N, CA and C of each residue as an Amber inpcrd file, in Angstrom:
protein
   393
  -5.0680000  12.3620000  11.8980000  -5.5380000  11.0000000  12.0910000
  -6.9300000  10.8280000  11.4910000  -7.8350000  11.7640000  11.8140000
  -9.2040000  11.6840000  11.3000000  -9.2290000  11.8340000   9.7850000
  -8.3860000  12.7150000   9.2540000  -8.3210000  12.8920000   7.7930000
  -7.8160000  11.6220000   7.1230000  -6.8350000  10.9620000   7.7210000
  -6.3220000   9.7110000   7.1560000  -7.3970000   8.6360000   7.1620000
  -8.1860000   8.5790000   8.2160000  -9.2770000   7.6080000   8.2960000
 -10.3290000   7.9010000   7.2320000 -10.6550000   9.1630000   7.0500000
 -11.6330000   9.5350000   6.0300000 -11.1460000   9.1560000   4.6430000
  -9.8620000   9.3830000   4.3550000  -9.3100000   9.0070000   3.0590000
  -9.3410000   7.4940000   2.8710000  -9.0800000   6.7420000   3.9190000
  -9.0760000   5.2820000   3.8260000 -10.4710000   4.7350000   3.5530000
 -11.4920000   5.4300000   4.0020000 -12.8620000   4.9730000   3.8290000
 -13.4990000   5.4280000   2.5250000 -12.8390000   6.3350000   1.8120000
 -13.3820000   6.8270000   0.5510000 -13.3740000   5.7130000  -0.4790000
 -14.4130000   5.6340000  -1.3240000 -14.4030000   4.6100000  -2.3610000
 -13.2740000   4.8460000  -3.3510000 -12.7340000   3.7610000  -3.8820000
 -11.6550000   3.8700000  -4.8550000 -12.1680000   4.3270000  -6.2060000
 -13.4390000   4.1180000  -6.4620000 -14.0280000   4.4520000  -7.7420000
 -15.0480000   5.5600000  -7.5110000 -15.0090000   6.5840000  -8.3390000
 -15.9030000   7.7150000  -8.1690000 -16.9230000   7.7890000  -9.2850000
 -17.9140000   8.6560000  -9.0820000 -18.9040000   8.9070000 -10.1140000
 -19.8200000   7.7290000 -10.3260000 -20.1030000   7.4290000 -11.5810000
 -21.0990000   6.4010000 -11.8770000 -20.5650000   4.9710000 -11.7850000
 -19.3220000   4.8100000 -11.3690000 -18.6800000   3.5060000 -11.4440000
 -18.8380000   2.6920000 -10.1690000 -18.9690000   1.3830000 -10.3570000
 -19.0950000   0.4390000  -9.2470000 -17.7320000  -0.1380000  -8.9060000
 -17.5230000  -0.4440000  -7.6420000 -16.3010000  -1.0940000  -7.1910000
 -16.5840000  -2.5900000  -7.1000000 -16.6400000  -3.2250000  -8.2680000
 -16.9690000  -4.6480000  -8.3720000 -15.9710000  -5.3420000  -9.2840000
 -15.8590000  -6.6440000  -9.1200000 -15.1030000  -7.4300000 -10.0940000
 -15.9490000  -7.5390000 -11.3550000 -15.3180000  -7.9000000 -12.4580000
 -16.0590000  -8.0560000 -13.7060000 -17.1330000  -9.1390000 -13.5880000
 -16.8280000 -10.3300000 -13.0220000 -17.8830000 -11.3450000 -12.8740000
 -19.0490000 -10.8600000 -11.9940000 -18.7430000 -10.1280000 -10.9240000
 -19.8060000  -9.6040000 -10.0580000 -20.6530000  -8.5710000 -10.8000000
 -20.0200000  -7.7650000 -11.6470000 -20.7630000  -6.7730000 -12.4320000
 -21.6900000  -7.4650000 -13.4290000 -21.2190000  -8.5370000 -14.0640000
 -22.0760000  -9.2990000 -14.9860000 -23.2880000  -9.8490000 -14.2540000
 -23.0600000 -10.3810000 -13.0690000 -24.1600000 -10.9400000 -12.2760000
 -25.1520000  -9.8520000 -11.8820000 -24.6490000  -8.7200000 -11.4420000
 -25.5180000  -7.6020000 -11.0510000 -26.3100000  -7.0830000 -12.2510000
 -25.6660000  -7.0040000 -13.4010000 -26.3480000  -6.5330000 -14.6100000
 -27.4760000  -7.4890000 -14.9870000 -27.2290000  -8.7800000 -14.8980000
 -28.2500000  -9.7610000 -15.2420000 -29.4450000  -9.6970000 -14.3160000
 -29.1970000  -9.4550000 -13.0500000 -30.2910000  -9.3770000 -12.0720000
 -31.1500000  -8.1370000 -12.2880000 -30.5520000  -7.0770000 -12.8350000
 -31.2800000  -5.8250000 -13.0150000 -31.6420000  -5.5190000 -14.4460000
 -31.4910000  -6.5010000 -15.3420000 -31.7830000  -6.3100000 -16.7630000
 -31.0500000  -5.1020000 -17.3400000 -29.7580000  -5.0570000 -17.0450000
 -28.8940000  -3.9950000 -17.5600000 -27.7060000  -4.6340000 -18.2670000
 -26.8200000  -3.8150000 -18.7790000 -25.5730000  -4.2830000 -19.3710000
 -24.4220000  -3.7400000 -18.5240000 -23.2540000  -4.3140000 -18.7260000
 -22.0520000  -3.8000000 -18.0800000 -21.3630000  -2.8850000 -19.0800000
 -20.9670000  -1.7050000 -18.6170000 -20.1360000  -0.8330000 -19.4310000
 -18.7840000  -0.7530000 -18.7530000 -17.7390000  -1.1430000 -19.4780000
 -16.3830000  -1.0750000 -18.9380000 -15.6460000   0.0530000 -19.6430000
 -15.2010000   1.0200000 -18.8560000 -14.3320000   2.0810000 -19.3600000
 -12.9060000   1.5880000 -19.1720000 -12.2970000   1.0870000 -20.2640000
 -10.8960000   0.6790000 -20.2310000 -10.0430000   1.9250000 -20.4250000
  -9.1800000   2.2060000 -19.4620000  -8.3350000   3.3950000 -19.4940000
  -6.9060000   3.0110000 -19.1540000  -6.0060000   3.9720000 -19.2710000
  -4.6500000   3.8400000 -18.7310000  -4.3430000   5.1190000 -17.9590000
  -3.3740000   5.0380000 -17.0720000  -3.0350000   6.2030000 -16.2550000
  -2.3820000   7.3210000 -17.0620000  -1.7970000   6.9900000 -18.2200000
  -1.0960000   7.9900000 -19.0250000  -1.9480000   8.5710000 -20.1510000
  -3.1870000   8.1460000 -20.2620000  -4.0660000   8.5210000 -21.3750000
  -4.7260000   9.8880000 -21.1400000  -4.3760000  10.8600000 -21.9820000
  -4.9660000  12.1980000 -21.8730000  -6.4710000  12.2310000 -22.0860000
  -6.9890000  11.6110000 -23.1620000  -8.4410000  11.6080000 -23.3620000
  -9.1880000  10.8950000 -22.2300000  -8.5610000   9.9100000 -21.5980000
  -9.1780000   9.2290000 -20.4530000  -9.3540000  10.2120000 -19.2950000
  -8.3270000  11.0250000 -19.0650000  -8.3890000  12.0080000 -17.9830000
  -9.4460000  13.0700000 -18.2750000  -9.6040000  13.3920000 -19.5560000
 -10.6210000  14.3690000 -19.9410000 -12.0200000  13.7950000 -19.7100000
 -12.2140000  12.5060000 -20.0140000 -13.4970000  11.8460000 -19.7030000
 -13.7930000  11.9470000 -18.2160000 -12.7770000  11.6600000 -17.3840000
 -12.9470000  11.7200000 -15.9360000 -13.3460000  13.1170000 -15.4780000
 -12.7410000  14.1270000 -16.0700000 -12.9620000  15.5040000 -15.6410000
 -14.2830000  16.0790000 -16.1350000 -14.8100000  15.5410000 -17.2280000
 -16.0070000  16.1390000 -17.8190000 -17.1690000  15.1550000 -17.9070000
 -17.0930000  14.2360000 -18.8200000 -18.2150000  13.3540000 -19.1500000
 -18.7000000  12.5530000 -17.9540000 -17.7800000  11.9140000 -17.2400000
 -18.2020000  11.0530000 -16.1230000 -18.7200000  11.8420000 -14.9370000
 -18.5740000  13.1620000 -14.9520000 -19.1190000  14.0050000 -13.8860000
 -20.4410000  14.6560000 -14.2780000 -20.8280000  14.5240000 -15.5280000
 -22.0630000  15.1480000 -16.0000000 -23.2660000  14.4420000 -15.3690000
 -24.1870000  15.1810000 -14.7470000 -25.3270000  14.5570000 -14.0740000
 -26.2030000  13.7070000 -14.9950000 -26.3670000  14.1180000 -16.2390000
 -27.1930000  13.3400000 -17.1720000 -26.5100000  12.0170000 -17.5170000
 -25.1940000  12.0300000 -17.6610000 -24.4390000  10.8050000 -17.9490000
 -24.4850000   9.8740000 -16.7450000 -24.2690000  10.4190000 -15.5610000
 -24.3100000   9.6100000 -14.3350000 -25.6720000   8.9430000 -14.1960000
 -26.7440000   9.6960000 -14.4300000 -28.1000000   9.1330000 -14.3260000
 -28.3290000   8.0630000 -15.3870000 -27.9320000   8.3360000 -16.6240000
 -28.1210000   7.3750000 -17.7230000 -27.3970000   6.0700000 -17.4290000
 -26.1360000   6.1800000 -17.0170000 -25.3640000   4.9810000 -16.7020000
 -26.0000000   4.2080000 -15.5460000 -26.4720000   4.9120000 -14.5330000
 -27.0870000   4.2630000 -13.3830000 -28.3650000   3.5160000 -13.7280000
 -29.1050000   4.0330000 -14.6760000 -30.3700000   3.4020000 -15.0700000
 -30.1760000   2.2130000 -15.9990000 -29.1500000   2.2500000 -16.8410000
 -29.0260000   1.2620000 -17.9200000 -27.8430000   0.3160000 -17.8080000
 -26.8810000   0.6540000 -16.9480000 -25.6510000  -0.1350000 -16.9210000
 -25.1850000  -0.4110000 -15.4970000 -24.2750000  -1.3390000 -15.4100000
 -23.4060000  -1.4750000 -14.2480000 -22.0460000  -1.0400000 -14.7950000
 -21.6400000   0.1470000 -14.4200000 -20.4370000   0.7540000 -15.0100000
 -19.1940000   0.4140000 -14.1910000 -18.1500000   0.0040000 -14.9080000
 -16.8490000  -0.2820000 -14.3030000 -15.7980000   0.5880000 -14.9720000
 -14.7800000   0.9370000 -14.2180000 -13.6380000   1.6900000 -14.7300000
 -12.4180000   0.8420000 -14.4330000 -11.7860000   0.3110000 -15.4860000
 -10.6780000  -0.6280000 -15.2980000  -9.4360000  -0.1750000 -16.0490000
  -8.3160000  -0.1960000 -15.3580000  -7.0330000   0.1290000 -15.9590000
  -6.6080000  -1.0600000 -16.8200000  -6.5020000  -0.8500000 -18.1110000
  -6.1800000  -1.9250000 -19.0510000  -4.7780000  -2.4850000 -18.8280000
  -3.9090000  -1.7220000 -18.1830000  -2.5690000  -2.2190000 -17.9080000
  -2.5150000  -3.0340000 -16.6190000  -3.5900000  -3.0260000 -15.8690000
  -3.7290000  -3.8730000 -14.6780000  -4.6080000  -5.0770000 -15.0150000
  -5.7240000  -4.8230000 -15.6790000  -6.6670000  -5.8780000 -16.0830000
  -6.3020000  -6.3620000 -17.4840000  -5.0860000  -6.8510000 -17.6180000
  -4.5130000  -7.1940000 -18.9250000  -5.3170000  -8.3030000 -19.6120000
  -5.6680000  -9.3410000 -18.8940000  -6.3930000 -10.4640000 -19.5070000
  -7.7670000 -10.0330000 -20.0090000  -8.4740000  -9.2300000 -19.2330000
  -9.7930000  -8.7660000 -19.6580000  -9.6770000  -7.8360000 -20.8630000
  -8.6730000  -6.9560000 -20.8490000  -8.4390000  -6.0660000 -21.9950000
  -8.1090000  -6.8880000 -23.2390000  -7.3340000  -7.9360000 -23.0710000
  -6.9930000  -8.8170000 -24.1960000  -8.2430000  -9.5500000 -24.6880000
  -9.0580000 -10.0330000 -23.7560000 -10.2890000 -10.7510000 -24.1120000
 -11.1820000  -9.9150000 -25.0300000 -11.2600000  -8.6050000 -24.7560000
 -12.1250000  -7.7300000 -25.5510000 -11.3590000  -6.9670000 -26.6280000
 -10.1040000  -7.3100000 -26.8490000  -9.3420000  -6.7310000 -27.9530000
  -9.1500000  -5.2310000 -27.8450000  -8.8460000  -4.7480000 -26.6530000
  -8.6620000  -3.3090000 -26.4470000  -7.3180000  -2.8820000 -27.0160000
  -7.3650000  -1.9040000 -27.9290000  -6.1430000  -1.4410000 -28.5800000
  -5.9820000   0.0820000 -28.5360000  -6.9960000   0.7770000 -28.0540000
  -6.9410000   2.2340000 -27.9690000  -7.6310000   2.6610000 -26.6730000
  -7.2610000   3.8390000 -26.2040000  -7.8030000   4.3270000 -24.9350000
  -8.3310000   5.7350000 -25.1000000  -9.4420000   6.0290000 -24.4730000
 -10.3120000   5.1090000 -23.7590000 -11.1590000   4.2810000 -24.7240000
 -11.5200000   3.0980000 -24.2890000 -12.5060000   2.2790000 -24.9940000
 -13.5680000   1.8840000 -23.9850000 -14.8170000   2.2120000 -24.2970000
 -15.9430000   1.8330000 -23.4540000 -16.6410000   0.6610000 -24.1290000
 -16.5650000  -0.5040000 -23.4790000 -17.1580000  -1.7240000 -24.0200000
 -18.4510000  -2.0010000 -23.2780000 -19.5100000  -2.2240000 -24.0330000
 -20.8050000  -2.5840000 -23.4650000 -20.9740000  -4.0890000 -23.6130000
 -21.2370000  -4.7630000 -22.4960000 -21.2290000  -6.2110000 -22.4420000
 -22.5560000  -6.7180000 -21.8660000 -23.1340000  -7.7060000 -22.5400000
 -24.3370000  -8.3540000 -22.0320000 -23.9890000  -9.1580000 -20.7750000
 -24.9810000  -9.4760000 -19.9420000 -24.7000000 -10.2500000 -18.7250000
 -24.0540000 -11.6110000 -18.9810000 -24.1580000 -12.1430000 -20.1870000
 -23.5000000 -13.4230000 -20.4930000 -22.0340000 -13.2290000 -20.9120000
 -21.5580000 -11.9750000 -20.9350000 -20.1620000 -11.6880000 -21.2620000
 -19.9060000 -11.3670000 -22.7250000 -20.9260000 -11.4920000 -23.5810000
 -20.7290000 -11.1690000 -24.9930000 -20.7930000  -9.6570000 -25.2040000
 -19.9810000  -9.1940000 -26.1260000 -19.9250000  -7.7640000 -26.3910000
 -21.1280000  -7.3080000 -27.1970000 -21.7450000  -6.2340000 -26.7250000
 -22.8560000  -5.6040000 -27.4220000 -22.3270000  -4.5560000 -28.4030000
 -21.2650000  -3.8670000 -28.0120000 -20.6710000  -2.8350000 -28.8540000
 -19.6710000  -2.0300000 -28.0540000 -19.0540000  -1.0430000 -28.7150000
 -18.0310000  -0.2420000 -28.0430000 -17.9830000   1.1650000 -28.6050000
 -17.4800000   2.0500000 -27.7790000 -17.1890000   3.4250000 -28.1670000
 -15.7070000   3.6410000 -27.9080000 -15.0240000   4.2550000 -28.8510000
 -13.5810000   4.4650000 -28.7150000 -13.2900000   5.9580000 -28.7680000
 -12.4580000   6.4040000 -27.8310000 -12.0420000   7.8000000 -27.8090000
 -12.9050000   8.6560000 -26.9080000 -12.4470000   9.8740000 -26.7260000
 -13.1550000  10.8240000 -25.8780000 -14.5010000  11.1880000 -26.4830000
 -15.5100000  11.2510000 -25.6380000 -16.8350000  11.7490000 -26.0230000
 -17.2660000  12.7460000 -24.9510000 -17.7570000  13.9150000 -25.3820000
 -18.3400000  14.8070000 -24.3860000 -19.6690000  14.2030000 -23.9460000
 -20.3200000  14.8000000 -22.9660000 -21.5340000  14.2150000 -22.3930000
 -22.6060000  13.9750000 -23.4540000 -22.8680000  14.9760000 -24.2720000
 -23.9010000  14.8450000 -25.3030000 -23.5330000  13.7600000 -26.3120000
 -22.2870000  13.7690000 -26.7450000 -21.8260000  12.7640000 -27.7050000
 -21.8840000  11.3540000 -27.1330000 -21.5040000  11.2110000 -25.8640000
 -21.5660000   9.9040000 -25.2250000 -23.0080000   9.4230000 -25.1290000
 -23.9070000  10.2800000 -24.6500000 -25.3030000   9.8690000 -24.4810000
 -25.9380000   9.4730000 -25.8120000 -25.6430000  10.2000000 -26.8650000
 -26.1810000   9.8730000 -28.1860000 -25.6180000   8.5460000 -28.6870000
 -24.2830000   8.4170000 -28.6640000 -23.6440000   7.2060000 -29.1890000
 -23.9920000   5.9720000 -28.3570000 -23.9700000   6.0980000 -27.0450000
 -24.2750000   4.9560000 -26.1840000 -25.7570000   4.5820000 -26.2880000
 -26.6250000   5.5690000 -26.3820000 -28.0520000   5.2900000 -26.5540000
 -28.3180000   4.5690000 -27.8580000 -27.6810000   5.0130000 -28.9270000
 -27.8170000   4.3400000 -30.2220000 -27.2970000   2.9030000 -30.1420000
 -26.1730000   2.7330000 -29.4890000 -25.5780000   1.4000000 -29.3640000
 -26.5350000   0.4480000 -28.6320000 -27.1150000   0.8950000 -27.5250000
 -28.0360000   0.0500000 -26.7710000 -29.3340000  -0.2030000 -27.5430000
 -29.6900000   0.7260000 -28.4240000 -30.9040000   0.5570000 -29.2450000
 -30.6350000  -0.2960000 -30.4730000 -29.3910000  -0.7150000 -30.6780000
 -29.0550000  -1.5680000 -31.8110000 -28.7790000  -0.8100000 -33.0820000
 -28.6420000   0.4910000 -32.9970000 -28.3380000   1.2990000 -34.1900000
 -26.8420000   1.2910000 -34.4470000 -26.4720000   1.3300000 -35.6990000
 -25.0640000   1.4500000 -36.0650000 -24.8290000   2.8530000 -36.6010000
 -23.5740000   3.2820000 -36.6900000 -23.2990000   4.6150000 -37.2270000
 -23.8230000   4.8170000 -38.6340000 -24.0420000   3.7450000 -39.3780000
 -24.5470000   3.8670000 -40.7440000 -26.0710000   3.9670000 -40.8300000
 -26.7680000   3.7050000 -39.7140000 -28.2490000   3.7860000 -39.7110000
 -28.7280000   5.2140000 -39.8670000
């Protein structure tokens, strides 16, 4: 009984991710001068599971996301309209969104912690891969 209660009280989202709706995340990001990062995944995506097992558990990634973003993890097959709005065609896709809902940029595919921090930092700094 106690174990069932503990499981029921556990957050549905782990690691650096917030349990918020997309509009609430935009509002929170605007209040804190941050951006929203949405990790669009699917339950059958191998690279998505690898991100969960490695990158999203890395302490440096968790800290970076907490300082600069309001991070969401959304199943693209559940959040179909939002995935369509941002043109998601591959998984995982991490979309960085300004508080007004406009896309700042995206990262596609698995990134290890170092690769994610470099690419996401460049993206937030306005650098492109060609810079």
